Amino acid sequence: MVNLLKIKRAFFSLSGRLMTGITAIHFILIPLLLGSVLYFVNNTMKEQFISDTRHMMGLIAASLTPIDFVTNRITTINLMDEIILSGNILYAEISLPDGNKITSLLEVQNKDIIFIEDLEFDQHNDDIYFIEIPIDINDVNVVSTLRVGFDEKPLTEQLDIITMYLCSIILAYIVINLVLVFYLGRRTTMPLKKLRQASREIRQGHIDADLDIQSPVTDVRDLAIDLDLMRQELVSQASALKHQALHDALTGLPNRVLLEDRLQQAALKGNRKVEPFALLLMDLNRFKEVNDTLGHQAGDEVLRQAALRLRNAVRSEDTVARLGGDEFAVILYGTDNNSDVVAESLAIEMQRAFTVGEQTLHVGASIGISHYPEQSKDAEELMRQADIAMYEAKRSGLHYKTYHKSHDKQMLEKLALSNEFHEAIITHQIILHYQPKIDLRTGEFSEVEALARWNHSEHGLIMPEKFITLAEKKGFIIDLTNSLLQTAINDAAKWYHLGHPIEVSLNLSPKNLLDDDLPQRIERMLKKANLPAKYISLEITENAIIQDPGRARDILLTLKEMGVRSAIDDFGTGYSSLVYIRQLPVSEIKIDKSFVVDMIQNDDDLVIVKATTRMAHDLGLTVTAEGVESAVVHEYLKKIGCDKGQGYHYSKALPFDELNKWRVHYNRSQIHGVG
Ligand code: C2E
Ligand code: CA
Ligand code: CA
């Protein structure tokens, strides 16, 4: 079967086709040529033979005429013998008019020769050409007949030899031809075969080796050149694709895949001959806000500039990669990598303002560091450690943090918390503490901010920064907010029905402002608790609104119509302006505590607090200052006309019962003028 296939393939190959083609042509043309040559030679030689014999007959007849056959019988016979002996004549006879014959004695030996006159060569199959002519005997004047038989064999043999000779020439010709065709065919098809092999290898992806195919045939040479050009094109395309696959399109830096590969390489090399390196993972701090407030183009520009700064801040042999989003990684090679110094300088680079169009943006970064080989010899593990360290740095508000084993425990706790969290909402382990807000003009206390705490059976009271983002990420925030809203409304209703109403404001997450059911739900709860809407207000950040401004505005408007007021929380940390906020249905802004805490020592903060207060008032907004930690700040805020204060100076957030005690105590101190 395989052989049959091979034969078929060989037959249809180029040399196979050439050979069969040429053979076919020869099979048609050569017999034609051979036939006509033979035919021509045959005819000519036979005609020559016949004319020669006739000429000979004439001569014989002439030599006989003077003789009287009858009287000179012996002489005649001798003459006949001579004729026969003289050459190609096998038979000679004179037939006399009386019917007698004079025959050569030599001829008598060939008794079986019978004279049958031939009109052409090779007639009657006797190998003898018989002819007769009348001879006129002068004296007697009687006509006798001379009959002669010429041997046809010499000519026949000669013709056979010619035929054979021609045939062998032709055969030799065909053989030489086929050999030549085969040789030339092979010389032509060998490079073609190589080309085929080469193209097969290209298809299999072996495209690096140069194509070296020589051929005397120009077409094949051209084909080889074209194929090599195609290969070179593929090589450059492949390298472009490889670059694309291993680099980040936005910044041109190596991407995660390449970074992981380099890490693995460095770790492998280190296994043979330990060469230490440090892995730095960096995350920008306020990047999400840039993206959300100013759009993706601004975000992209910040990333590009950040990438450039990073690249310029390290040695050229170090690797800088973008892992995606606002995460970057740096590998610092060598014992002298100075990871702490470099991390600090990178963080400072990221703190320098970014200029995007007209805007000046402050972003900052947190960096986590892990060390090879001290902390791990495994690339993946090093990534994990640097990631945890980065998280720790972010959590503690530091520029950088080097990984330590103890971080794992904290991480595990975080994970465990995340598993327990939903259960905690359902079983009301998340409770509210209330922090008072004081009216700075009158000193009166009538408002609180509700702040969530997780009352954990094992870990005690867990602060919101450990679980709010978790709830947002895990999709529990709507459930959590609903549960806390219920608590806040119930507690506010208690105060209201006790006769000393306190306005409770609750923090909302960005997701809550995408929840269209929120206003109706609040309305139902208020109705059930029999509480006027003005005793509940909501705190939202600018970033929450920016996610879907239209929808947020609708929800806030519905709430406002119901009588539920809203405040902008953490004012000053985002990028929106007061003018923009004025267009929203909110009545209050809360200046972020980061501007308030140190405002006495820090002139910049002071300027911001003052200016914000004045402008907010111009726009008809109430201003609350968060983070009032001292009497000095309290007094100063009062002086510049800030409406309300909130902070540890008055009280931290307290459970419901403790707040009631605090209230009594505070009111008493107010009456007595202490405070
Ligand atoms: P926030 O809305 O800015 O809340 C004020 C935070 O500042 C509270 O931290 C409060 O304890 C703290 N604080 C109050 N007075 C002072 C002060 O004088 N000095 C300093 N340095 N800090 C002060 P807390 O309770 O840890 O809450 C942290 C954040 O968690 C809140 O920031 C808020 O964004 C979020 N959060 C708290 N409860 C909830 C909630 O029920 N829902 C949602 N979505 N977020 C919440
Ligand atoms: Ca708040
Ligand atoms: Ca705040």
XYZ file of C-alpha atoms and ligand atoms in Angstrom:
723
model
C 0.000 0.000 0.000
C 2.762 2.387 1.055
C 4.833 1.377 -1.959
C 1.915 1.972 -4.259
C 1.497 5.391 -2.791
C 5.201 6.088 -3.179
C 5.084 5.055 -6.818
C 2.066 7.232 -7.369
C 3.838 10.160 -5.734
C 6.992 9.561 -7.773
C 4.899 9.377 -10.909
C 3.205 12.686 -10.234
C 6.402 14.381 -9.068
C 8.130 16.864 -11.353
C 10.863 14.468 -12.520
C 8.288 11.682 -12.848
C 6.160 13.860 -15.053
C 9.131 15.044 -17.092
C 10.241 11.478 -17.651
C 6.839 10.153 -18.579
C 6.239 13.163 -20.806
C 9.507 12.747 -22.658
C 9.046 8.983 -22.908
C 5.562 9.476 -24.304
C 6.830 11.960 -26.881
C 9.533 9.536 -27.942
C 7.134 6.641 -28.178
C 5.095 8.563 -30.673
C 7.833 10.312 -32.642
C 10.559 7.693 -32.785
C 8.566 4.881 -34.453
C 7.372 7.476 -36.941
C 10.902 8.595 -37.677
C 12.327 5.111 -37.634
C 9.518 3.798 -39.837
C 9.982 6.441 -42.465
C 13.779 6.121 -42.537
C 13.525 2.364 -42.832
C 10.848 2.611 -45.458
C 12.972 5.007 -47.466
C 16.170 2.973 -47.126
C 14.316 -0.262 -47.956
C 12.721 1.112 -51.049
C 15.845 2.757 -52.334
C 17.998 -0.289 -51.813
C 15.428 -2.624 -53.300
C 15.001 -0.428 -56.330
C 18.748 -0.275 -56.637
C 18.850 -4.082 -56.418
C 16.249 -4.463 -59.113
C 17.917 -2.010 -61.423
C 21.271 -3.684 -60.810
C 19.849 -7.123 -61.600
C 18.239 -5.887 -64.773
C 21.479 -4.304 -65.822
C 23.217 -7.568 -65.061
C 20.630 -9.508 -67.096
C 21.335 -7.240 -70.040
C 25.043 -7.938 -69.767
C 24.491 -11.671 -69.434
C 22.151 -11.679 -72.384
C 24.691 -9.727 -74.418
C 27.430 -12.178 -73.530
C 25.205 -15.076 -74.592
C 23.905 -13.823 -77.902
C 26.897 -14.790 -80.043
C 26.599 -18.404 -78.897
C 24.456 -21.028 -80.471
C 23.129 -22.784 -77.467
C 22.045 -25.864 -79.280
C 25.321 -26.611 -80.933
C 27.514 -25.263 -78.246
C 25.698 -26.770 -75.394
C 28.790 -27.402 -73.319
C 30.046 -23.893 -73.780
C 26.652 -22.600 -72.773
C 26.592 -24.720 -69.677
C 30.044 -23.547 -68.739
C 28.964 -20.036 -69.273
C 25.976 -20.567 -67.012
C 28.256 -22.010 -64.345
C 30.471 -19.024 -64.656
C 27.517 -16.753 -64.231
C 26.526 -18.507 -61.064
C 30.032 -18.531 -59.708
C 30.478 -14.911 -60.576
C 28.232 -13.556 -57.808
C 24.905 -13.352 -56.287
C 23.204 -15.521 -58.823
C 21.759 -18.742 -57.598
C 19.943 -19.861 -60.706
C 20.566 -19.569 -64.451
C 18.744 -21.329 -67.261
C 18.021 -20.913 -70.906
C 14.757 -22.182 -72.099
C 14.892 -23.071 -75.733
C 12.005 -22.677 -78.146
C 11.668 -26.426 -78.370
C 11.025 -26.635 -74.710
C 14.423 -27.937 -73.702
C 16.403 -26.191 -71.069
C 20.034 -25.586 -70.589
C 20.732 -25.254 -66.935
C 23.918 -24.572 -65.019
C 25.312 -27.714 -63.569
C 25.975 -25.929 -60.339
C 22.384 -25.054 -60.182
C 21.378 -28.646 -60.508
C 22.644 -29.225 -57.010
C 19.844 -26.991 -55.806
C 17.209 -29.231 -57.244
C 14.413 -27.729 -55.274
C 14.779 -24.276 -56.796
C 11.742 -23.617 -58.885
C 11.601 -20.623 -61.160
C 8.654 -18.352 -60.523
C 9.075 -14.992 -62.092
C 9.132 -12.083 -59.624
C 7.784 -8.664 -60.350
C 9.230 -7.181 -57.212
C 11.804 -7.879 -54.527
C 11.116 -10.600 -52.032
C 8.115 -11.954 -53.861
C 6.935 -15.558 -53.438
C 8.960 -16.078 -50.274
C 11.804 -17.963 -51.869
C 14.610 -15.488 -51.106
C 15.411 -15.390 -54.820
C 14.641 -12.714 -57.286
C 13.671 -14.479 -60.519
C 13.605 -12.631 -63.792
C 13.572 -13.756 -67.406
C 14.300 -12.052 -70.702
C 14.003 -13.284 -74.251
C 17.250 -13.638 -76.103
C 17.465 -13.431 -79.761
C 19.970 -15.864 -81.194
C 21.493 -14.115 -84.172
C 22.007 -16.965 -86.567
C 19.067 -19.079 -85.824
C 16.746 -16.193 -85.275
C 14.893 -18.122 -82.766
C 13.813 -16.578 -79.512
C 14.879 -18.337 -76.368
C 14.353 -17.226 -72.783
C 17.090 -16.491 -70.273
C 16.000 -17.110 -66.740
C 18.137 -15.970 -63.830
C 17.574 -16.127 -60.072
C 19.436 -13.494 -58.010
C 20.102 -14.113 -54.370
C 17.999 -11.767 -52.285
C 19.611 -12.761 -49.005
C 22.587 -10.364 -48.961
C 20.293 -7.421 -49.393
C 17.762 -8.747 -46.881
C 20.581 -9.272 -44.416
C 21.952 -5.843 -45.114
C 18.514 -4.341 -44.555
C 18.183 -6.271 -41.318
C 21.540 -4.947 -40.154
C 20.521 -1.398 -41.022
C 17.261 -1.847 -39.140
C 19.047 -3.261 -36.161
C 21.661 -0.566 -36.273
C 19.027 2.159 -36.415
C 17.063 0.543 -33.632
C 20.110 0.373 -31.383
C 20.939 3.999 -32.067
C 17.386 4.933 -31.178
C 17.461 2.785 -28.076
C 20.742 4.321 -26.971
C 19.250 7.709 -27.708
C 16.209 6.966 -25.543
C 18.321 5.623 -22.702
C 20.718 8.581 -22.744
C 17.713 10.858 -22.951
C 16.012 9.319 -19.963
C 19.205 9.348 -17.929
C 19.736 13.002 -18.779
C 16.121 13.876 -18.009
C 16.336 11.985 -14.735
C 19.579 13.712 -13.786
C 18.388 17.183 -14.783
C 14.992 16.530 -13.214
C 16.661 15.579 -9.976
C 18.922 18.583 -10.064
C 15.848 20.742 -10.513
C 13.674 18.961 -7.999
C 16.300 18.559 -5.279
C 16.215 22.285 -4.436
C 12.425 22.133 -4.734
C 12.402 19.330 -2.200
C 14.658 21.385 0.026
C 12.300 24.326 -0.412
C 9.446 22.114 0.610
C 11.366 20.921 3.646
C 12.207 24.522 4.501
C 8.617 25.679 4.209
C 7.541 22.766 6.385
C 10.037 23.833 9.015
C 8.868 27.416 8.802
C 5.347 26.151 9.352
C 6.577 24.328 12.451
C 7.992 27.611 13.718
C 11.713 27.043 13.033
C 12.233 30.395 11.411
C 15.553 31.528 12.771
C 17.974 29.728 10.463
C 18.846 31.371 7.131
C 17.545 29.607 4.040
C 20.496 28.460 1.905
C 19.122 26.803 -1.219
C 21.239 26.886 -4.391
C 19.731 26.017 -7.740
C 20.796 26.515 -11.351
C 17.111 27.048 -12.197
C 16.242 30.726 -11.950
C 12.592 30.118 -11.025
C 13.608 27.868 -8.158
C 16.226 30.371 -7.070
C 13.616 33.144 -7.131
C 11.238 30.966 -5.168
C 13.958 30.325 -2.588
C 14.666 34.042 -2.317
C 10.952 34.783 -1.906
C 10.603 32.108 0.732
C 13.561 33.502 2.631
C 12.079 37.000 2.467
C 8.830 35.588 3.802
C 10.775 33.881 6.572
C 12.518 37.137 7.499
C 9.148 38.888 7.546
C 7.842 36.157 9.854
C 10.873 36.556 12.084
C 10.239 40.266 12.501
C 6.497 39.731 12.946
C 7.163 37.048 15.525
C 9.520 39.272 17.445
C 6.983 42.112 17.327
C 4.295 39.747 18.601
C 6.611 38.452 21.286
C 7.358 41.997 22.353
C 3.632 42.728 22.423
C 2.929 39.617 24.472
C 5.619 40.446 27.001
C 5.212 44.197 27.303
C 2.593 46.573 28.524
C 1.120 48.561 25.652
C 0.548 51.716 27.670
C 3.948 52.181 29.283
C 6.159 49.943 27.145
C 7.440 48.295 30.318
C 7.716 44.509 30.671
C 4.373 43.025 31.750
C 3.509 40.486 34.432
C 4.402 37.504 32.241
C 7.875 38.826 31.520
C 8.415 39.875 35.117
C 7.518 36.415 36.380
C 9.843 34.926 33.804
C 12.703 37.226 34.865
C 12.033 36.404 38.499
C 12.169 32.715 37.728
C 15.362 33.184 35.739
C 16.960 35.172 38.536
C 15.898 32.569 41.084
C 17.205 29.726 38.899
C 20.510 31.481 38.362
C 20.616 32.074 42.058
C 20.163 28.373 42.698
C 23.416 27.618 40.921
C 25.362 30.495 42.383
C 23.371 32.462 44.876
C 22.973 36.010 43.612
C 20.632 37.952 45.857
C 17.978 40.276 44.550
C 15.102 42.291 45.952
C 11.565 42.343 44.610
C 9.586 45.562 45.070
C 5.835 45.672 44.446
C 4.330 49.118 44.228
C 0.750 50.286 44.216
C -0.308 53.882 43.580
C -2.385 55.284 46.418
C -4.984 57.583 44.953
C -4.973 56.330 41.416
C -8.547 55.081 41.448
C -9.697 58.561 42.352
C -7.760 60.082 39.464
C -9.352 57.579 37.117
C -12.851 58.049 38.538
C -12.793 61.831 38.711
C -10.697 62.848 35.725
C -11.285 59.927 33.415
C -9.182 57.145 31.960
C -7.093 59.370 29.747
C -5.778 61.264 32.746
C -5.257 57.940 34.527
C -3.279 56.609 31.573
C -1.136 59.726 31.522
C -0.335 59.352 35.219
C 0.638 55.704 34.627
C 2.904 56.679 31.730
C 4.636 59.349 33.777
C 4.930 57.038 36.775
C 6.506 54.358 34.562
C 9.049 56.848 33.250
C 9.951 58.041 36.717
C 10.409 54.482 37.943
C 12.556 53.539 34.969
C 14.773 56.590 35.489
C 15.071 56.034 39.215
C 16.754 52.611 39.034
C 19.883 51.233 37.341
C 19.524 50.152 33.738
C 20.156 46.484 34.625
C 17.247 46.424 37.079
C 13.829 45.327 35.847
C 10.829 47.641 36.024
C 7.465 46.105 35.059
C 3.825 47.058 35.094
C 1.673 44.284 36.503
C -1.623 45.861 35.484
C -3.853 48.619 36.871
C -1.741 50.864 39.082
C 0.614 48.079 40.180
C 4.288 48.105 39.303
C 7.169 45.801 40.162
C 10.909 46.350 40.326
C 13.658 43.739 40.578
C 16.869 45.101 42.048
C 19.730 42.724 41.333
C 22.845 42.136 43.384
C 23.891 42.179 47.030
C 24.254 45.939 46.954
C 20.667 46.499 45.858
C 19.952 48.952 48.716
C 16.288 48.022 48.541
C 15.222 50.320 51.395
C 16.931 53.364 49.963
C 15.599 52.663 46.482
C 12.052 52.015 47.793
C 12.099 55.293 49.669
C 13.340 57.181 46.612
C 10.696 55.530 44.413
C 7.957 56.460 46.874
C 9.222 60.051 46.903
C 9.229 60.061 43.098
C 5.587 59.000 43.185
C 4.740 61.730 45.673
C 5.993 64.437 43.369
C 2.991 66.041 41.714
C 1.888 64.694 38.324
C 0.849 67.265 35.774
C -1.924 66.179 33.465
C -3.145 68.961 31.208
C -3.959 71.824 33.545
C -4.307 69.620 36.598
C -1.713 68.948 39.257
C -2.294 65.584 40.861
C -0.880 64.072 44.037
C -0.865 60.326 43.953
C 1.792 58.658 46.091
C 2.557 54.974 46.425
C 3.005 52.075 48.832
C 5.799 49.593 48.293
C 6.284 46.049 49.570
C 9.712 44.388 49.498
C 10.794 40.761 49.587
C 14.343 39.420 49.438
C 15.885 36.522 47.575
C 17.179 34.204 48.931
C 16.700 35.162 52.609
C 12.935 35.201 52.555
C 12.223 32.691 49.842
C 13.884 30.907 46.959
C 10.618 30.597 45.097
C 9.566 33.290 42.616
C 5.857 32.877 43.297
C 6.376 33.001 47.048
C 8.471 36.164 46.700
C 5.601 37.816 44.816
C 3.164 36.823 47.535
C 5.441 38.154 50.259
C 6.053 41.466 48.502
C 2.295 41.769 47.965
C 1.566 41.242 51.658
C 4.301 43.700 52.616
C 2.799 46.255 50.220
C -0.604 45.778 51.790
C 0.978 46.328 55.213
C 2.721 49.483 54.012
C -0.579 50.810 52.701
C -2.381 49.900 55.863
C 0.148 51.633 58.071
C 0.418 54.645 55.759
C 4.161 54.024 55.182
C 6.132 54.513 51.993
C 7.441 50.965 52.059
C 7.566 47.877 54.183
C 9.823 44.839 53.981
C 8.087 41.523 54.312
C 8.118 39.849 57.702
C 6.702 36.479 58.766
C 4.287 38.169 61.172
C 2.498 39.768 58.204
C 1.269 36.328 57.211
C -0.651 35.987 60.440
C -2.368 39.311 59.869
C -3.184 38.237 56.348
C -4.631 34.947 57.556
C -6.750 36.807 60.059
C -8.007 39.020 57.311
C -8.917 35.968 55.273
C -10.653 34.330 58.202
C -12.592 37.553 58.812
C -13.679 37.638 55.219
C -15.132 34.149 55.579
C -17.027 35.043 58.728
C -18.262 38.369 57.522
C -21.640 37.604 55.984
C -22.604 35.577 59.009
C -21.666 38.596 61.123
C -24.118 40.864 59.277
C -26.996 38.431 59.653
C -26.341 37.880 63.361
C -25.996 41.636 63.967
C -22.390 41.463 65.100
C -21.848 44.688 63.171
C -23.005 47.422 65.474
C -22.984 51.209 65.472
C -21.068 53.560 67.706
C -21.995 57.201 67.715
C -19.607 60.126 67.644
C -21.022 63.524 68.657
C -20.975 66.577 66.438
C -20.978 69.876 68.235
C -22.519 73.136 67.056
C -19.545 75.488 67.286
C -21.633 78.632 67.575
C -23.908 77.513 70.435
C -21.864 74.629 71.857
C -25.003 72.552 71.608
C -24.922 68.820 70.978
C -27.717 67.425 68.809
C -26.052 65.337 66.090
C -23.984 62.161 65.858
C -22.165 60.297 63.160
C -22.835 56.569 63.200
C -19.669 54.535 62.765
C -19.698 50.791 62.234
C -17.824 48.337 64.456
C -17.613 44.590 64.273
C -18.187 43.108 67.684
C -16.162 39.971 67.166
C -16.372 37.184 69.782
C -12.641 36.394 69.499
C -10.925 39.543 68.245
C -13.035 42.037 70.165
C -14.024 45.287 68.467
C -12.863 45.444 64.856
C -12.626 48.882 63.234
C -14.421 49.649 59.942
C -11.304 50.056 57.802
C -10.759 46.294 58.257
C -14.161 45.262 56.952
C -15.821 48.060 54.938
C -13.627 47.551 51.856
C -14.039 43.816 52.370
C -17.829 44.196 52.358
C -17.600 46.378 49.237
C -15.378 43.881 47.449
C -17.409 40.835 48.467
C -20.710 42.434 47.482
C -22.106 42.568 51.040
C -22.234 46.334 51.333
C -25.925 46.704 50.431
C -26.890 44.107 53.052
C -24.596 45.731 55.595
C -25.911 49.249 54.919
C -29.526 48.060 55.198
C -28.818 46.404 58.519
C -26.985 49.497 59.855
C -29.703 51.838 58.527
C -32.227 49.863 60.523
C -30.093 50.158 63.671
C -29.476 53.881 63.132
C -33.164 54.621 62.557
C -34.188 52.529 65.574
C -31.674 54.326 67.820
C -32.598 57.770 66.476
C -36.272 56.909 67.063
C -35.464 55.942 70.654
C -33.797 59.334 71.256
C -36.643 61.073 69.517
C -39.313 59.301 71.567
C -37.316 59.873 74.760
C -37.786 63.580 74.084
C -34.226 64.603 73.237
C -33.933 64.021 69.517
C -30.433 63.468 68.042
C -29.816 63.603 64.311
C -27.915 60.509 63.160
C -25.824 60.548 60.023
C -24.789 57.272 58.411
C -21.922 56.701 55.969
C -22.772 55.330 52.532
C -20.499 53.453 50.174
C -20.317 54.221 46.452
C -22.381 51.108 45.661
C -25.247 52.394 47.817
C -25.686 55.302 45.445
C -26.360 52.896 42.610
C -29.138 51.240 44.612
C -32.397 52.767 43.318
C -34.446 51.140 46.099
C -32.565 53.010 48.829
C -34.971 56.003 49.245
C -38.101 53.832 49.492
C -36.417 51.507 51.931
C -35.457 54.426 54.171
C -38.975 55.812 53.875
C -40.479 52.479 54.983
C -38.092 52.224 57.935
C -38.789 55.802 59.028
C -42.508 55.213 58.861
C -42.272 52.007 60.849
C -40.124 53.659 63.513
C -42.353 56.705 63.457
C -39.378 59.037 63.035
C -39.374 62.319 61.085
C -36.959 62.180 58.165
C -34.897 65.157 59.319
C -33.324 63.064 62.085
C -31.517 60.901 59.563
C -28.813 62.146 57.209
C -26.302 60.463 54.919
C -22.559 60.958 54.316
C -21.182 60.267 50.884
C -17.766 60.827 49.335
C -17.213 62.726 46.098
C -15.896 59.566 44.498
C -19.148 57.774 45.204
C -21.008 60.353 43.163
C -18.538 60.389 40.316
C -19.204 56.709 39.453
C -22.644 57.513 38.063
C -23.413 61.194 38.729
C -26.876 61.134 37.105
C -28.121 58.249 39.122
C -26.541 59.486 42.377
C -28.141 62.889 41.879
C -31.579 61.271 41.331
C -31.285 59.200 44.495
C -30.068 62.149 46.568
C -32.855 64.316 45.172
C -35.526 61.791 46.071
C -34.053 61.594 49.579
C -33.969 65.397 49.862
C -37.627 65.580 48.847
C -38.351 63.062 51.604
C -36.512 65.334 54.053
C -33.346 63.251 54.406
C -30.286 65.497 54.103
C -26.886 64.510 52.730
C -23.323 65.628 53.357
C -20.144 65.355 51.319
C -17.676 63.398 53.429
C -13.859 63.598 53.451
C -13.953 66.853 51.520
C -10.574 67.857 50.104
C -9.216 64.391 49.410
C -10.887 64.051 46.022
C -10.556 66.209 42.969
C -13.939 67.828 42.636
C -14.563 71.472 43.314
C -17.089 73.122 45.550
C -18.804 74.558 42.507
C -19.421 71.053 41.232
C -20.696 69.927 44.639
C -23.090 72.846 44.759
C -24.909 71.378 41.797
C -25.700 68.308 43.895
C -28.656 68.125 46.274
C -26.447 68.192 49.406
C -26.551 70.664 52.275
C -23.277 70.043 54.096
C -19.617 69.345 53.604
C -17.304 67.634 56.055
C -13.713 68.853 55.795
C -11.471 65.807 55.995
C -9.695 65.337 59.303
C -6.290 65.286 57.571
C -6.631 69.078 57.076
C -7.975 69.719 60.553
C -5.834 67.669 62.933
C -2.652 69.722 62.400
C -4.134 72.951 61.123
C -2.574 75.031 63.873
C 0.925 73.844 63.001
C 0.426 73.601 59.263
C -0.260 76.843 57.408
C -1.311 75.096 54.197
C -4.013 73.173 56.066
C -5.166 76.300 57.774
C -5.518 78.136 54.485
C -7.506 75.246 53.032
C -9.857 75.021 56.028
C -10.441 78.757 56.024
C -10.980 79.070 52.302
C -13.222 76.010 52.156
C -15.361 77.311 55.005
C -15.789 80.713 53.389
C -16.550 79.363 49.965
C -18.940 76.717 51.289
C -20.832 79.420 53.157
C -20.989 81.543 50.029
C -22.602 78.576 48.310
C -25.062 78.047 51.135
C -23.532 74.883 52.555
C -23.022 73.980 56.195
C -19.438 73.091 57.154
C -18.359 70.423 59.617
C -14.717 69.975 60.578
C -13.675 66.387 61.341
C -10.751 65.444 63.528
C -10.991 68.121 66.175
C -8.523 66.782 68.696
C -7.779 69.838 70.807
C -9.350 72.883 72.390
C -7.064 75.099 70.294
C -8.443 73.730 67.081
C -11.956 73.962 68.485
C -11.433 77.632 69.280
C -9.859 78.397 65.971
C -12.660 76.735 64.027
C -15.143 78.727 66.014
C -13.233 81.892 65.156
C -13.201 81.293 61.416
C -16.923 80.553 61.417
C -16.965 76.801 60.901
C -20.433 75.481 61.758
C -19.790 72.161 63.462
C -16.940 70.177 64.936
C -16.413 66.476 65.415
C -13.446 64.751 67.000
C -11.717 63.166 69.952
C -11.678 66.530 71.685
C -15.393 66.055 72.320
C -15.571 62.286 72.257
C -14.666 59.248 70.271
C -17.518 57.173 68.889
C -19.484 55.514 71.708
C -22.054 52.754 72.068
C -25.698 53.890 72.423
C -25.832 53.698 76.231
C -22.454 55.324 76.740
C -23.395 58.154 74.434
C -26.474 58.796 76.566
C -24.210 59.107 79.603
C -21.797 61.313 77.709
C -24.699 63.548 76.632
C -25.864 64.083 80.154
C -22.318 64.847 81.235
C -21.689 67.173 78.304
C -24.919 69.108 78.749
C -24.107 69.559 82.392
C -20.619 70.874 81.600
C -22.126 73.203 79.005
C -24.508 74.659 81.552
C -21.627 75.144 83.937
C -19.574 76.717 81.201
C -16.866 74.068 81.051
C -15.955 72.720 77.611
P -15.074 58.793 58.204
O -16.432 58.835 57.617
O -14.139 59.871 57.791
O -15.213 58.706 59.725
C -14.443 59.417 60.606
C -13.363 58.613 61.126
O -12.463 59.454 61.847
C -13.818 57.548 62.116
O -12.991 56.427 62.045
C -13.569 58.242 63.441
O -13.405 57.343 64.518
C -12.291 58.987 63.159
N -12.142 60.160 64.047
C -13.108 60.812 64.709
N -12.594 61.840 65.397
C -11.252 61.842 65.162
C -10.176 62.648 65.571
O -10.330 63.607 66.331
N -8.941 62.346 65.131
C -8.732 61.301 64.309
N -7.493 61.045 63.879
N -9.733 60.494 63.879
C -10.989 60.781 64.312
P -13.583 55.015 61.922
O -14.730 54.879 62.819
O -12.468 54.086 62.063
O -14.154 54.960 60.470
C -13.302 54.954 59.420
C -14.057 55.082 58.150
O -14.855 53.953 57.905
C -15.029 56.219 58.108
O -14.380 57.381 57.840
C -15.987 55.800 57.039
O -15.485 56.180 55.759
C -15.969 54.316 57.140
N -17.174 53.858 57.818
C -17.407 53.802 59.140
N -18.648 53.339 59.360
C -19.220 53.113 58.168
C -20.511 52.632 57.731
O -21.406 52.355 58.519
N -20.739 52.518 56.403
C -19.783 52.843 55.503
N -20.065 52.710 54.226
N -18.569 53.308 55.874
C -18.292 53.439 57.187
Ca -18.103 59.985 57.715
Ca -14.333 61.679 57.032
